[in-house]
mmCIF file of C-alpha atoms in Angstrom:
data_model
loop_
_atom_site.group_PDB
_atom_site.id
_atom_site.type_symbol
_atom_site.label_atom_id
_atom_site.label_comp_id
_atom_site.label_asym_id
_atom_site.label_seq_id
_atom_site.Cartn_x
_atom_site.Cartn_y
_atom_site.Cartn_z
ATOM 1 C CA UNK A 112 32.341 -19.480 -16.106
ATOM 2 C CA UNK A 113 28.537 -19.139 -15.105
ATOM 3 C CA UNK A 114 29.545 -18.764 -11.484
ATOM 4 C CA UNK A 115 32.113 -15.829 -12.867
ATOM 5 C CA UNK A 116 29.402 -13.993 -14.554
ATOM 6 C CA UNK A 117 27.309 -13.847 -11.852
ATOM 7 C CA UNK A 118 29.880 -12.163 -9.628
ATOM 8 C CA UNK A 119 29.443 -9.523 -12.223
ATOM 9 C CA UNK A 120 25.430 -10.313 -11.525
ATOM 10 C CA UNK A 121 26.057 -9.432 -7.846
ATOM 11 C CA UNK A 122 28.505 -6.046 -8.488
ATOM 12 C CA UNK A 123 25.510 -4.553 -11.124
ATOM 13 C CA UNK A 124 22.738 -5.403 -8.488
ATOM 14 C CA UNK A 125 24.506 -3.900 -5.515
ATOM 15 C CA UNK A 126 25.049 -0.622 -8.077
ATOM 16 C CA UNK A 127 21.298 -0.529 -8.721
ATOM 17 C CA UNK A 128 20.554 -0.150 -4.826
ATOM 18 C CA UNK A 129 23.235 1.794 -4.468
ATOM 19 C CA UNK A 130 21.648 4.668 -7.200
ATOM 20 C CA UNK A 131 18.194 4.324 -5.212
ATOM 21 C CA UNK A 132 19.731 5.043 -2.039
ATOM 22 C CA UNK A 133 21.662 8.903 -3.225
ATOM 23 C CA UNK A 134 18.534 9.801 -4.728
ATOM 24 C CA UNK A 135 15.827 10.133 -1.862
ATOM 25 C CA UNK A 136 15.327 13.875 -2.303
ATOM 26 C CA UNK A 137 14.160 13.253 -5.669
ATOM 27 C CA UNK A 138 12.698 10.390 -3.973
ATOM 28 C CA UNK A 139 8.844 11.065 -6.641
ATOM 29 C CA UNK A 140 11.908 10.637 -9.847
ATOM 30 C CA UNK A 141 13.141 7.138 -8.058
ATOM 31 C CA UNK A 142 9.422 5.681 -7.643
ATOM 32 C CA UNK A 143 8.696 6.648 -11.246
ATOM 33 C CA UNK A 144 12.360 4.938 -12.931
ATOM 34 C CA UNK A 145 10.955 2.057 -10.177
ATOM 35 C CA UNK A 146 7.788 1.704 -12.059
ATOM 36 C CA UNK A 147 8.724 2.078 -15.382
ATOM 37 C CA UNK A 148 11.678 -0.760 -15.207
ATOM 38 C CA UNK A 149 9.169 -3.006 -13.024
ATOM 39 C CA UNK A 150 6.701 -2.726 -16.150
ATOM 40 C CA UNK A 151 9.118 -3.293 -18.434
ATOM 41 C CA UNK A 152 10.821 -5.697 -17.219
ATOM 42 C CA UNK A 153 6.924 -7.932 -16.578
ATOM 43 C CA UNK A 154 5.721 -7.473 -19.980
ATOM 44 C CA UNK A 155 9.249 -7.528 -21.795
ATOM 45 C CA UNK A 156 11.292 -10.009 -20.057
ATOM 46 C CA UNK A 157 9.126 -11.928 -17.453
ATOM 47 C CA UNK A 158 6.100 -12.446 -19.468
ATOM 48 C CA UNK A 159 7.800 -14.047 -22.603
ATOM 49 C CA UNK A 160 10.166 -15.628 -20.713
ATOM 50 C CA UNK A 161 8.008 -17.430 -18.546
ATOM 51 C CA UNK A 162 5.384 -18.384 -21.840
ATOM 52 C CA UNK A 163 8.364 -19.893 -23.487
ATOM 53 C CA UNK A 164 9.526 -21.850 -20.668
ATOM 54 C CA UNK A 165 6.338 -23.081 -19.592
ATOM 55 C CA UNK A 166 5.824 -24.965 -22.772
ATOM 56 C CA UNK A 167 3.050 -24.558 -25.434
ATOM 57 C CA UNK A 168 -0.438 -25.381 -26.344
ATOM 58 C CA UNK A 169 -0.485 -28.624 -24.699
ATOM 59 C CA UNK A 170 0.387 -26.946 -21.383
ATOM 60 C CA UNK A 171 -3.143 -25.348 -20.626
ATOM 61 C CA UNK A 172 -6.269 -24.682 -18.683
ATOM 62 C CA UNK A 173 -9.365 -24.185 -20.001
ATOM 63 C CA UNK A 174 -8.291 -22.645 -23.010
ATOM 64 C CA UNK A 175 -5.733 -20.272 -20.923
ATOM 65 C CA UNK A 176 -1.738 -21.011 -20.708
ATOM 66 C CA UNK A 177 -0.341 -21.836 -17.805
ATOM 67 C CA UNK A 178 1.640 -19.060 -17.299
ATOM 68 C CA UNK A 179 -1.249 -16.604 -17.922
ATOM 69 C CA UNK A 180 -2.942 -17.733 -15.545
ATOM 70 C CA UNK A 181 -0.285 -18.046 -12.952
ATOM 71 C CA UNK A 182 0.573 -14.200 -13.877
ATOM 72 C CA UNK A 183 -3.197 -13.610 -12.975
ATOM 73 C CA UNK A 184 -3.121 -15.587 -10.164
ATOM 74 C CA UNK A 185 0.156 -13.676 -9.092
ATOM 75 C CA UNK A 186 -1.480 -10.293 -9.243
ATOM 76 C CA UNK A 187 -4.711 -11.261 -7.265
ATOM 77 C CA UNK A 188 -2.202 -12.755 -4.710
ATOM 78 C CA UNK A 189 -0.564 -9.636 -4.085
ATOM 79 C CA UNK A 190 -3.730 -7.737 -3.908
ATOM 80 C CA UNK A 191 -5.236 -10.074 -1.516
ATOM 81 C CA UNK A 192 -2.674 -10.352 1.164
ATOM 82 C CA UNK A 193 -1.685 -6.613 0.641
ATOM 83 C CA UNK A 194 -5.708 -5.606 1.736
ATOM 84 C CA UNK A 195 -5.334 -8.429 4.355
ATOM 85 C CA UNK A 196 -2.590 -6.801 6.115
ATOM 86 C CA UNK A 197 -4.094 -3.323 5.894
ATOM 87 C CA UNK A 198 -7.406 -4.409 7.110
ATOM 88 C CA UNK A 199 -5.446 -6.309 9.858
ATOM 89 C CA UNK A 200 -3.251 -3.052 10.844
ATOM 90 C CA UNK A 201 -6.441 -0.530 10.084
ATOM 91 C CA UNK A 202 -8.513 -3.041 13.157
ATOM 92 C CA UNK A 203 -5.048 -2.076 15.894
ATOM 93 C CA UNK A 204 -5.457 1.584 15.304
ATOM 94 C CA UNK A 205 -3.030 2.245 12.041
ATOM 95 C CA UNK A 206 -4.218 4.582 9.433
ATOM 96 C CA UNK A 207 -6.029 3.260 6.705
ATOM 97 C CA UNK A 208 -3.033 4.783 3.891
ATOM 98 C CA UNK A 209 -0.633 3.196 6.621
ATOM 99 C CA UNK A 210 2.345 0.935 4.379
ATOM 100 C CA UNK A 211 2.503 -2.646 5.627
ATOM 101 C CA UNK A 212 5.977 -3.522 6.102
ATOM 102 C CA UNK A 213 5.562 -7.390 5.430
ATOM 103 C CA UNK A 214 4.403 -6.326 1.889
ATOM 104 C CA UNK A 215 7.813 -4.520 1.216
ATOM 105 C CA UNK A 216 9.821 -7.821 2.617
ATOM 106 C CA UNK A 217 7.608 -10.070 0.706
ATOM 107 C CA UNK A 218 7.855 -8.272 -2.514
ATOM 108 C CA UNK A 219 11.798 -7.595 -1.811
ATOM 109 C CA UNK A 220 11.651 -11.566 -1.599
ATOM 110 C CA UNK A 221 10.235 -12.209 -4.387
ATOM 111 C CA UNK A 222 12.722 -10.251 -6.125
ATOM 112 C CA UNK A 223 15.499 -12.654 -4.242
ATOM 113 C CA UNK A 224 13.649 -15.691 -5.831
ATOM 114 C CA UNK A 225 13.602 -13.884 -9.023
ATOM 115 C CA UNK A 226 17.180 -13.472 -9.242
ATOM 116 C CA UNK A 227 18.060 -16.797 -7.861
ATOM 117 C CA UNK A 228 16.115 -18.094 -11.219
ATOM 118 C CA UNK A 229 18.369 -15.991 -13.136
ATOM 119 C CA UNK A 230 21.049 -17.508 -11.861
ATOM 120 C CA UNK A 231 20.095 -20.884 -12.549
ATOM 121 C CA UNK A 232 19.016 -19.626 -16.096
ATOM 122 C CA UNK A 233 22.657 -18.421 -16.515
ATOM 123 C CA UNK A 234 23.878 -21.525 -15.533
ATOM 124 C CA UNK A 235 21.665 -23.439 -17.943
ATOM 125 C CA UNK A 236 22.877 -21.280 -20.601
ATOM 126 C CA UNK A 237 26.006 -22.684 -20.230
ATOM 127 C CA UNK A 238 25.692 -26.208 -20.299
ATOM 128 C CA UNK A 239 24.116 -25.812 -23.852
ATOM 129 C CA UNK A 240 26.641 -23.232 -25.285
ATOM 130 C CA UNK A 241 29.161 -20.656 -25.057
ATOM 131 C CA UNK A 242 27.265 -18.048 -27.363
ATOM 132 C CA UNK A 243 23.821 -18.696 -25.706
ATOM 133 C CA UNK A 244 25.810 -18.310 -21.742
ATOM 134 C CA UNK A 245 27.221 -15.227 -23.143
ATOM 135 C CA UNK A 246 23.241 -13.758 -24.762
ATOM 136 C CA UNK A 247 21.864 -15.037 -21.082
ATOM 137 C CA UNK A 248 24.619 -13.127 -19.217
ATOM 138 C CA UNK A 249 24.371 -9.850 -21.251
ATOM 139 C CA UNK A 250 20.719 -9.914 -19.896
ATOM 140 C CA UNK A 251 21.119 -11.008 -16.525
ATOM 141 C CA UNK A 252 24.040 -8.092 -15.520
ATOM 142 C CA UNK A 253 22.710 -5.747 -17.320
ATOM 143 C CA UNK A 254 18.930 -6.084 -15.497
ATOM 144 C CA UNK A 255 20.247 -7.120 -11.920
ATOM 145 C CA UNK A 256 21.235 -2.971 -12.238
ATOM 146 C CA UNK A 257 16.595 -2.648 -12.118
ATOM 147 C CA UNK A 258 16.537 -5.544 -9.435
ATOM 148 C CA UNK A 259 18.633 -3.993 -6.804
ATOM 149 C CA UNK A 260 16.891 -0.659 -7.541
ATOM 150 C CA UNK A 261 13.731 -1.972 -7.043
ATOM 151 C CA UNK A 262 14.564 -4.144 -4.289
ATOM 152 C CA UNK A 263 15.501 -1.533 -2.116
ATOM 153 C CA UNK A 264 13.250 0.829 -3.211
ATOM 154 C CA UNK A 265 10.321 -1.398 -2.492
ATOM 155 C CA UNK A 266 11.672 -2.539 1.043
ATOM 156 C CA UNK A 267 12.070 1.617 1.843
ATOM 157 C CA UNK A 268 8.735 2.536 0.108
ATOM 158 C CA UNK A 269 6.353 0.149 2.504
ATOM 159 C CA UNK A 270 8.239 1.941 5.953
ATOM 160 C CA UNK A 271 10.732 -0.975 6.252
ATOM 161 C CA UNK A 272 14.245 0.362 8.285
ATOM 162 C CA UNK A 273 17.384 0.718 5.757
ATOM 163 C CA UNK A 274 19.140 -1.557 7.628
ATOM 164 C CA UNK A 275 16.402 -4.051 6.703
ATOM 165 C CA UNK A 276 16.735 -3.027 2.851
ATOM 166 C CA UNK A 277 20.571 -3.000 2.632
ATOM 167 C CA UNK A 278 20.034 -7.010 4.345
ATOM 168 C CA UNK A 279 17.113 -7.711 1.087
ATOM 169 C CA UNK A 280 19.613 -6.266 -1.335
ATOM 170 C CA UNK A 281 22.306 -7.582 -0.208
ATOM 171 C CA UNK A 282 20.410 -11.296 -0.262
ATOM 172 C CA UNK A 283 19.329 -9.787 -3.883
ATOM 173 C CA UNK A 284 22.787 -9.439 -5.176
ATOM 174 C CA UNK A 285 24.092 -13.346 -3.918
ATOM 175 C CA UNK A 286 21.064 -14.871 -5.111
ATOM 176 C CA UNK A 287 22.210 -15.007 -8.820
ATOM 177 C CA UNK A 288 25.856 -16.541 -7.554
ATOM 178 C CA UNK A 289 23.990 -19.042 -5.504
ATOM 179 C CA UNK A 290 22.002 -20.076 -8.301
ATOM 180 C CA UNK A 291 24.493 -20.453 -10.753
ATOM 181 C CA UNK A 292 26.655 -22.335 -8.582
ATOM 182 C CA UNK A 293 23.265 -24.951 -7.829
ATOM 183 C CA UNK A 294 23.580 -25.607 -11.777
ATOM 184 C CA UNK A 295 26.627 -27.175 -11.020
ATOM 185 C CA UNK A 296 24.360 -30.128 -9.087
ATOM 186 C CA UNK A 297 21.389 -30.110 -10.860
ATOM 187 C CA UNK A 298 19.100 -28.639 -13.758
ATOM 188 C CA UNK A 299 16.049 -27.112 -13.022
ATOM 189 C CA UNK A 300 13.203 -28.252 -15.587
ATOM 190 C CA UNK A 301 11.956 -25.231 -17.701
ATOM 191 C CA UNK A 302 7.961 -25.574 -17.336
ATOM 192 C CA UNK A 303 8.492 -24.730 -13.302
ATOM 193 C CA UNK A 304 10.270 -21.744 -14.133
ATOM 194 C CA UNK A 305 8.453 -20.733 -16.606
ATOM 195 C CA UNK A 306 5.252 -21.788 -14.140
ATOM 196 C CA UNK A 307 7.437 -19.271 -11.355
ATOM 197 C CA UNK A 308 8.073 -16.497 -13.588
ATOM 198 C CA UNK A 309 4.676 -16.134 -14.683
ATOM 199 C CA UNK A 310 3.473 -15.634 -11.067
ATOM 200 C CA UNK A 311 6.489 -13.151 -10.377
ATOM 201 C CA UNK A 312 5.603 -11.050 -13.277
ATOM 202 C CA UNK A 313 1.957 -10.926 -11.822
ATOM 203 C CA UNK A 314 3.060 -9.804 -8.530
ATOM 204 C CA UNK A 315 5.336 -7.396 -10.078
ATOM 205 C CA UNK A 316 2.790 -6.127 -11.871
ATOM 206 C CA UNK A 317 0.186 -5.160 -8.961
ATOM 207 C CA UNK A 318 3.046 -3.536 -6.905
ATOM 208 C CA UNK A 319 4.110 -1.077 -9.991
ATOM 209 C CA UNK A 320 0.719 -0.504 -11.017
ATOM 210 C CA UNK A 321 -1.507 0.155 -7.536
ATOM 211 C CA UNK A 322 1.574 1.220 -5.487
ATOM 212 C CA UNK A 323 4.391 2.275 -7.002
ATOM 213 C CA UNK A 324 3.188 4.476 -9.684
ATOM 214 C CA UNK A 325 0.254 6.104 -7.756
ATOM 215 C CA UNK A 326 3.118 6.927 -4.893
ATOM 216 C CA UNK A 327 5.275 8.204 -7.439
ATOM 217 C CA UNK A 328 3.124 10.846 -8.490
ATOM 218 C CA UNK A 329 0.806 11.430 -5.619
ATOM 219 C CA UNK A 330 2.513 14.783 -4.683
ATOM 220 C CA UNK A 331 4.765 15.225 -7.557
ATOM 221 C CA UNK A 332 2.228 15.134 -10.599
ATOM 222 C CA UNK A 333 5.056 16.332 -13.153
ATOM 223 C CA UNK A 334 6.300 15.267 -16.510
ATOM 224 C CA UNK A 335 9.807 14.322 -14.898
ATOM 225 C CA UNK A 336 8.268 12.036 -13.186
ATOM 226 C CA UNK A 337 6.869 10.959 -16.086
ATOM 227 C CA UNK A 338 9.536 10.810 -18.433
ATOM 228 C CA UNK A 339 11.436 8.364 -15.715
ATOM 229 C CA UNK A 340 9.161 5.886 -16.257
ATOM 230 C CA UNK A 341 8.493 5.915 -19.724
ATOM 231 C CA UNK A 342 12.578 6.190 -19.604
ATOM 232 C CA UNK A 343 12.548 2.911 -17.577
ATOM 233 C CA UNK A 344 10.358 0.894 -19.781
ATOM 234 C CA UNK A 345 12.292 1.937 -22.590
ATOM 235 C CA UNK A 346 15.895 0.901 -20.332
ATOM 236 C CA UNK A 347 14.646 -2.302 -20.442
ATOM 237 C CA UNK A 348 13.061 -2.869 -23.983
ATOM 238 C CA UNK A 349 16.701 -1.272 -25.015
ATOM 239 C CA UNK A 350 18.549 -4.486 -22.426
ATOM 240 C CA UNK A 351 15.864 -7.497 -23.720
ATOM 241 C CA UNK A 352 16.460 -5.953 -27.361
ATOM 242 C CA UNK A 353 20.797 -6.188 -26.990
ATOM 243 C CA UNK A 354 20.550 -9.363 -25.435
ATOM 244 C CA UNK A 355 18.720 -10.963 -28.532
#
């Protein structure tokens, strides 16, 4: 049943890259929907997620849970080896504002991993219960439709070739079968997830935040762009809020 579901995983994610690919002459609207569901989906569905899973008080250091500090850790990350490849490209002659492709392949990824986790989560669902596999599934399709947007926005937005995107999305969109078919062998232990998702979210975060949104409205400073990503935030507070 879990491996069923996904399928439907895979058919929502291919829809959301799909949508991002008819809309590049409104390409400032796509950035800002991009933002908006990448924030909303860190600090309403990653974030919790990953401070549930990664267990409670006894799970910290210095004071700071684990999963905080991964998220931290996940954002600093992304900073760090984003300035490292511009400083590398800026010292053969690129423009300083020059997009690093590696950054778009690494975030696009990322975003694989991410939905390889859901998959296992779906899976794990499951095994404990009919009505919690059906609460884990309602989430999973219904935000694999802001994971293939953003993963082929992201690969497009740091100068990677389409070809290259439709390959990351396409990997995007299996990742959930693949992982709820691995449930199948084994059960993944929640505090590493939770550990994982925590350091997603963080990398998430830096890419909506310093790239995305500043993109979005670098020429096109207008309240439609605006509006998309308060409108995408809200998309995903609406999907966490059915699925509970």
């Amino acid at each position: 049943m879990a491996v069923i579901v996904a399928l439907g995983a895979f058919l929502m994610t291919l829809a959301g890259g799909w949508t991002a690919q008819r809309v590049t002459d409104r390409r400032h609207l796509v950035l800002g929907l991009a933002g908006g569901l990448m924030l909303g989906v860190v600090g309403l569905d990653l974030l919790p997620e990953a401070l549930h899973a990664a267990g409670g008080p006894g799970n910290e250091v210095f004071g700071v849970p684990l999963a905080l500090l991964l998220f931290v850790a996940g954002f600093l990350v992304a900073h760090v080896v984003e300035r490292g490849l511009a400083v590398r490209q800026a010292a053969h002659g690129a423009e300083d504002h020059a997009r690093t492709p590696q950054v778009g392949l690494t975030a696009a990824a990322a975003m694989v991993g991410h939905s390889l986790a859901d998959g296992v989560a779906l899976g794990a669902a499951f095994q404990v219960g009919g009505g919690m596999g059906v609460a884990v599934a309602l989430a999973v399709i219904t935000h694999d439709f802001a994971d293939g947007f953003n993963t082929y926005t992201l690969t497009r937005l740091y100068g990677n070739a389409r070809r290259k995107a439709l390959w990351m999305l396409f990997a995007d969109a299996v990742a959930p079968v693949v992982g709820a078919a691995s449930t199948l062998l084994f059960t993944l232990p929640e505090e590493p997830l939770g550990a994982y998702l925590g350091f997603f979210g963080g990398v998430l975060l830096y890419l909506a935040a310093a790239e995305i949104l500043p993109e979005a409205h670098h020429k096109h400073p207008a309240l439609s762009t605006l509006m998309c990503t308060v409108g995408g935030v809200a998309g995903i507070w609406l999907v966490v809020g059915i699925a509970e």
